[in-house]
Each structure stands twice: as structure tokens, then as C-alpha cells.
PDB file of C-alpha atoms in Angstrom:
ATOM      1  CA  UNK A 436      25.819 419.983  30.478  1.00  0.00           C
ATOM      2  CA  UNK A 437      24.938 419.929  34.202  1.00  0.00           C
ATOM      3  CA  UNK A 438      25.116 416.097  34.133  1.00  0.00           C
ATOM      4  CA  UNK A 439      28.579 416.180  32.544  1.00  0.00           C
ATOM      5  CA  UNK A 440      29.847 418.726  35.041  1.00  0.00           C
ATOM      6  CA  UNK A 441      28.599 416.576  37.931  1.00  0.00           C
ATOM      7  CA  UNK A 442      30.650 413.550  36.827  1.00  0.00           C
ATOM      8  CA  UNK A 443      33.821 412.712  38.780  1.00  0.00           C
ATOM      9  CA  UNK A 444      35.770 412.223  35.522  1.00  0.00           C
ATOM     10  CA  UNK A 445      35.745 413.037  31.801  1.00  0.00           C
ATOM     11  CA  UNK A 446      32.745 412.585  29.523  1.00  0.00           C
ATOM     12  CA  UNK A 447      32.525 411.935  25.780  1.00  0.00           C
ATOM     13  CA  UNK A 448      29.390 413.642  24.461  1.00  0.00           C
ATOM     14  CA  UNK A 449      28.337 413.879  20.805  1.00  0.00           C
ATOM     15  CA  UNK A 450      26.864 417.249  19.917  1.00  0.00           C
ATOM     16  CA  UNK A 451      25.066 417.711  16.610  1.00  0.00           C
ATOM     17  CA  UNK A 452      26.437 420.140  14.101  1.00  0.00           C
ATOM     18  CA  UNK A 453      24.445 422.615  12.050  1.00  0.00           C
ATOM     19  CA  UNK A 454      22.477 420.990   9.257  1.00  0.00           C
ATOM     20  CA  UNK A 455      22.092 417.483  10.697  1.00  0.00           C
ATOM     21  CA  UNK A 456      18.607 416.031  10.276  1.00  0.00           C
ATOM     22  CA  UNK A 457      16.328 415.897  13.282  1.00  0.00           C
ATOM     23  CA  UNK A 458      14.616 412.703  14.353  1.00  0.00           C
ATOM     24  CA  UNK A 459      12.022 411.920  16.951  1.00  0.00           C
ATOM     25  CA  UNK A 460      12.714 409.713  19.923  1.00  0.00           C
ATOM     26  CA  UNK A 461      10.303 408.114  22.362  1.00  0.00           C
ATOM     27  CA  UNK A 462      12.033 409.879  25.222  1.00  0.00           C
ATOM     28  CA  UNK A 463      13.341 413.347  24.442  1.00  0.00           C
ATOM     29  CA  UNK A 464      15.091 413.638  27.810  1.00  0.00           C
ATOM     30  CA  UNK A 465      18.834 413.132  27.479  1.00  0.00           C
ATOM     31  CA  UNK A 466      20.589 411.241  30.275  1.00  0.00           C
ATOM     32  CA  UNK A 467      24.327 410.682  29.936  1.00  0.00           C
ATOM     33  CA  UNK A 468      25.237 407.116  29.044  1.00  0.00           C
ATOM     34  CA  UNK A 469      21.629 406.065  28.408  1.00  0.00           C
ATOM     35  CA  UNK A 470      20.550 405.725  24.751  1.00  0.00           C
ATOM     36  CA  UNK A 471      17.278 406.997  23.319  1.00  0.00           C
ATOM     37  CA  UNK A 472      14.682 404.755  21.696  1.00  0.00           C
ATOM     38  CA  UNK A 473      14.107 405.732  18.060  1.00  0.00           C
ATOM     39  CA  UNK A 474      11.821 402.819  17.155  1.00  0.00           C
ATOM     40  CA  UNK A 475      10.551 399.603  18.729  1.00  0.00           C
ATOM     41  CA  UNK A 476       9.248 396.373  17.224  1.00  0.00           C
ATOM     42  CA  UNK A 477       9.207 392.654  17.922  1.00  0.00           C
ATOM     43  CA  UNK A 478      11.460 391.500  15.057  1.00  0.00           C
ATOM     44  CA  UNK A 479      14.138 390.185  17.420  1.00  0.00           C
ATOM     45  CA  UNK A 480      16.745 392.569  15.975  1.00  0.00           C
ATOM     46  CA  UNK A 481      18.167 395.527  17.906  1.00  0.00           C
ATOM     47  CA  UNK A 482      20.004 398.283  16.012  1.00  0.00           C
ATOM     48  CA  UNK A 483      22.385 400.375  18.126  1.00  0.00           C
ATOM     49  CA  UNK A 484      23.764 403.548  16.533  1.00  0.00           C
ATOM     50  CA  UNK A 485      26.249 406.207  17.557  1.00  0.00           C
ATOM     51  CA  UNK A 486      26.943 409.680  16.242  1.00  0.00           C
ATOM     52  CA  UNK A 487      26.380 410.649  12.635  1.00  0.00           C
ATOM     53  CA  UNK A 488      25.273 407.152  11.608  1.00  0.00           C
ATOM     54  CA  UNK A 489      21.973 407.667  13.427  1.00  0.00           C
ATOM     55  CA  UNK A 490      20.458 409.806  10.663  1.00  0.00           C
ATOM     56  CA  UNK A 491      20.741 406.953   8.142  1.00  0.00           C
ATOM     57  CA  UNK A 492      19.969 404.274  10.728  1.00  0.00           C
ATOM     58  CA  UNK A 493      16.738 406.047  11.683  1.00  0.00           C
ATOM     59  CA  UNK A 494      15.378 405.256   8.188  1.00  0.00           C
ATOM     60  CA  UNK A 495      15.984 401.504   8.578  1.00  0.00           C
ATOM     61  CA  UNK A 496      12.878 399.362   9.091  1.00  0.00           C
ATOM     62  CA  UNK A 497      12.219 395.953  10.628  1.00  0.00           C
ATOM     63  CA  UNK A 498      14.125 396.400  13.889  1.00  0.00           C
ATOM     64  CA  UNK A 499      14.117 398.201  17.184  1.00  0.00           C
ATOM     65  CA  UNK A 500      16.581 401.101  17.175  1.00  0.00           C
ATOM     66  CA  UNK A 501      18.396 402.891  19.989  1.00  0.00           C
ATOM     67  CA  UNK A 502      20.717 405.853  19.528  1.00  0.00           C
ATOM     68  CA  UNK A 503      23.681 406.441  21.842  1.00  0.00           C
ATOM     69  CA  UNK A 504      24.469 410.146  22.151  1.00  0.00           C
ATOM     70  CA  UNK A 505      27.262 409.481  24.647  1.00  0.00           C
ATOM     71  CA  UNK A 506      29.837 406.723  24.687  1.00  0.00           C
ATOM     72  CA  UNK A 507      31.673 407.613  27.870  1.00  0.00           C
ATOM     73  CA  UNK A 508      30.244 407.037  30.409  1.00  0.00           C
ATOM     74  CA  UNK A 509      28.667 403.852  29.032  1.00  0.00           C
ATOM     75  CA  UNK A 510      25.996 402.985  31.591  1.00  0.00           C
ATOM     76  CA  UNK A 511      25.206 399.327  31.058  1.00  0.00           C
ATOM     77  CA  UNK A 512      23.528 397.990  34.142  1.00  0.00           C
ATOM     78  CA  UNK A 513      20.579 400.367  33.984  1.00  0.00           C
ATOM     79  CA  UNK A 514      19.672 400.199  30.343  1.00  0.00           C
ATOM     80  CA  UNK A 515      21.096 397.094  28.675  1.00  0.00           C
ATOM     81  CA  UNK A 516      19.854 394.848  31.466  1.00  0.00           C
ATOM     82  CA  UNK A 517      16.330 396.163  30.947  1.00  0.00           C
ATOM     83  CA  UNK A 518      16.517 395.783  27.175  1.00  0.00           C
ATOM     84  CA  UNK A 519      18.134 392.354  26.958  1.00  0.00           C
ATOM     85  CA  UNK A 520      16.401 391.023  30.045  1.00  0.00           C
ATOM     86  CA  UNK A 521      13.009 392.506  29.210  1.00  0.00           C
ATOM     87  CA  UNK A 522       9.870 391.126  27.629  1.00  0.00           C
ATOM     88  CA  UNK A 523      11.113 391.514  24.041  1.00  0.00           C
ATOM     89  CA  UNK A 524      14.159 389.410  23.307  1.00  0.00           C
ATOM     90  CA  UNK A 525      16.832 390.601  20.914  1.00  0.00           C
ATOM     91  CA  UNK A 526      18.866 387.567  19.854  1.00  0.00           C
ATOM     92  CA  UNK A 527      20.394 389.592  17.012  1.00  0.00           C
ATOM     93  CA  UNK A 528      22.116 392.965  17.435  1.00  0.00           C
ATOM     94  CA  UNK A 529      23.497 395.275  14.744  1.00  0.00           C
ATOM     95  CA  UNK A 530      25.886 398.019  15.890  1.00  0.00           C
ATOM     96  CA  UNK A 531      26.558 400.888  13.477  1.00  0.00           C
ATOM     97  CA  UNK A 532      29.224 403.495  14.238  1.00  0.00           C
ATOM     98  CA  UNK A 533      31.628 405.766  12.382  1.00  0.00           C
ATOM     99  CA  UNK A 534      34.495 404.997  14.757  1.00  0.00           C
ATOM    100  CA  UNK A 535      37.002 402.153  14.650  1.00  0.00           C
ATOM    101  CA  UNK A 536      35.963 398.904  16.345  1.00  0.00           C
ATOM    102  CA  UNK A 537      38.462 399.392  19.178  1.00  0.00           C
ATOM    103  CA  UNK A 538      37.124 401.585  21.955  1.00  0.00           C
ATOM    104  CA  UNK A 539      33.833 402.446  20.286  1.00  0.00           C
ATOM    105  CA  UNK A 540      30.213 401.441  20.757  1.00  0.00           C
ATOM    106  CA  UNK A 541      30.812 397.939  19.400  1.00  0.00           C
ATOM    107  CA  UNK A 542      33.628 397.294  21.885  1.00  0.00           C
ATOM    108  CA  UNK A 543      31.591 398.649  24.807  1.00  0.00           C
ATOM    109  CA  UNK A 544      28.509 396.612  23.867  1.00  0.00           C
ATOM    110  CA  UNK A 545      30.534 393.425  23.309  1.00  0.00           C
ATOM    111  CA  UNK A 546      32.295 393.799  26.654  1.00  0.00           C
ATOM    112  CA  UNK A 547      28.996 394.124  28.473  1.00  0.00           C
ATOM    113  CA  UNK A 548      27.182 391.416  26.478  1.00  0.00           C
ATOM    114  CA  UNK A 549      29.975 388.942  27.138  1.00  0.00           C
ATOM    115  CA  UNK A 550      28.878 388.869  30.754  1.00  0.00           C
ATOM    116  CA  UNK A 551      25.362 387.801  29.725  1.00  0.00           C
ATOM    117  CA  UNK A 552      26.425 384.418  28.357  1.00  0.00           C
ATOM    118  CA  UNK A 553      24.593 382.141  27.746  1.00  0.00           C
ATOM    119  CA  UNK A 554      21.526 384.444  27.892  1.00  0.00           C
ATOM    120  CA  UNK A 555      22.572 387.402  25.765  1.00  0.00           C
ATOM    121  CA  UNK A 556      22.283 387.962  22.033  1.00  0.00           C
ATOM    122  CA  UNK A 557      23.344 385.099  19.773  1.00  0.00           C
ATOM    123  CA  UNK A 558      25.069 387.387  17.325  1.00  0.00           C
ATOM    124  CA  UNK A 559      26.365 390.955  17.287  1.00  0.00           C
ATOM    125  CA  UNK A 560      27.119 392.351  13.828  1.00  0.00           C
ATOM    126  CA  UNK A 561      29.206 395.502  13.406  1.00  0.00           C
ATOM    127  CA  UNK A 562      28.701 397.971  10.562  1.00  0.00           C
ATOM    128  CA  UNK A 563      31.451 400.571  10.352  1.00  0.00           C
ATOM    129  CA  UNK A 564      34.929 401.377   9.108  1.00  0.00           C
ATOM    130  CA  UNK A 565      37.716 398.837   9.478  1.00  0.00           C
ATOM    131  CA  UNK A 566      40.511 399.294  11.975  1.00  0.00           C
ATOM    132  CA  UNK A 567      42.938 400.485   9.292  1.00  0.00           C
ATOM    133  CA  UNK A 568      44.270 403.713   7.810  1.00  0.00           C
ATOM    134  CA  UNK A 569      42.159 404.937   4.913  1.00  0.00           C
ATOM    135  CA  UNK A 570      43.537 406.419   1.730  1.00  0.00           C
ATOM    136  CA  UNK A 571      42.658 410.048   1.184  1.00  0.00           C
ATOM    137  CA  UNK A 572      40.747 411.277  -1.815  1.00  0.00           C
ATOM    138  CA  UNK A 573      37.360 409.641  -1.322  1.00  0.00           C
ATOM    139  CA  UNK A 574      34.281 411.552  -0.291  1.00  0.00           C
ATOM    140  CA  UNK A 575      32.568 410.611   2.938  1.00  0.00           C
ATOM    141  CA  UNK A 576      29.497 409.375   1.065  1.00  0.00           C
ATOM    142  CA  UNK A 577      31.734 407.053  -0.996  1.00  0.00           C
ATOM    143  CA  UNK A 578      33.439 405.637   2.105  1.00  0.00           C
ATOM    144  CA  UNK A 579      30.155 405.099   3.900  1.00  0.00           C
ATOM    145  CA  UNK A 580      28.767 403.248   0.881  1.00  0.00           C
ATOM    146  CA  UNK A 581      31.958 401.156   0.636  1.00  0.00           C
ATOM    147  CA  UNK A 582      31.736 400.257   4.338  1.00  0.00           C
ATOM    148  CA  UNK A 583      27.942 399.620   4.142  1.00  0.00           C
ATOM    149  CA  UNK A 584      27.312 402.496   6.556  1.00  0.00           C
ATOM    150  CA  UNK A 585      24.707 404.171   4.351  1.00  0.00           C
ATOM    151  CA  UNK A 586      21.005 403.462   4.877  1.00  0.00           C
ATOM    152  CA  UNK A 587      20.992 400.683   2.275  1.00  0.00           C
ATOM    153  CA  UNK A 588      23.968 398.925   3.855  1.00  0.00           C
ATOM    154  CA  UNK A 589      22.516 399.152   7.350  1.00  0.00           C
ATOM    155  CA  UNK A 590      19.154 397.894   6.074  1.00  0.00           C
ATOM    156  CA  UNK A 591      20.876 394.909   4.456  1.00  0.00           C
ATOM    157  CA  UNK A 592      22.644 394.022   7.726  1.00  0.00           C
ATOM    158  CA  UNK A 593      19.355 394.273   9.655  1.00  0.00           C
ATOM    159  CA  UNK A 594      17.500 392.173   7.054  1.00  0.00           C
ATOM    160  CA  UNK A 595      20.168 389.457   7.227  1.00  0.00           C
ATOM    161  CA  UNK A 596      20.025 389.345  11.034  1.00  0.00           C
ATOM    162  CA  UNK A 597      16.203 389.387  11.019  1.00  0.00           C
ATOM    163  CA  UNK A 598      16.268 386.150   9.017  1.00  0.00           C
ATOM    164  CA  UNK A 599      18.344 384.539  11.772  1.00  0.00           C
ATOM    165  CA  UNK A 600      16.229 386.007  14.576  1.00  0.00           C
ATOM    166  CA  UNK A 601      13.107 384.327  13.234  1.00  0.00           C
ATOM    167  CA  UNK A 602      14.830 381.071  12.310  1.00  0.00           C
TER     168      UNK A 602
END
């Protein structure tokens, strides 16, 4: 909260609700706009998650995984430059979010990664709801399965991108 109050403008911060699963991160210190590492490996695939999708994404294997707890401010120069310019290359990125593609994590990551051409990731895959009104009457678990936002759907997207990362 002190970091948010010190900002010159508004801040979008995700706060967990009662009953959400806990997960460990490499760095338990929260800094606004900077994601937390959940897992690291050398598969060539980076999984970026936001909000409630992180619980399911944290069970996905065969990729490095970073969780964004804040979307605004989206601090890119500090973190993304280190990750995509570091010793481990991530030619394939999977972004999973429960928001629409416009104005969410995918849009922010794509805007920043566009400036990396020709050195950035070869492919960025989005897993999340479409930019369309949804019909009422379905349970959240049904929608997430339909949109491949459950653990199995995220794992499938990572597995597909891992095949390209190695090839």
C-alpha cells in the first residue's frame, strides 16, 4: 500500500480474496509493476499470468512462470529487459489472463515486445476469454474450460509452444 500511495497517479492492484490457494514465489517481496517468479527452467517458454489464472498456471510444468500482481503501472524496462535480454532466451511466450485482450496483460506485453524486434520472442500466445459478450448461465469453471484457461488448457498451450521453442 505505501508504494501505491507514493505513485503520482492511479494504480491497478490485484488483491487475493478469501479461499484462494497460496503459492510460493522465488521472491516474496512485492514491488508494484514487477512480476514474481513462480518457476524457472530452460525450456524456452515463458508463461505470464495475471490475477486468478495464476493458481491454475502455477501447476503447469515445462516452462518458466511469472505472475503479475499489478497491471498498472506496468514496469517494462526494469523487468522485461532483464528477462528477454538475459542468459535464458524465451522465444515462446504464453500469456494467460481472465480479462479481455484489449487493455490487459497481453496488450501490455505485446506493446512492449513490439519494440524488441527482431530480438524479442518469436511468438506470443494468449490464453483467455475472447473480446465478446458472454451468455449468462454458465459456471466459471465451464467458461474457463471452454476458453482453455484451466490447468489442462494452459498446459496444452505451453506444450505446443515448447515444441516450437526447441525446433
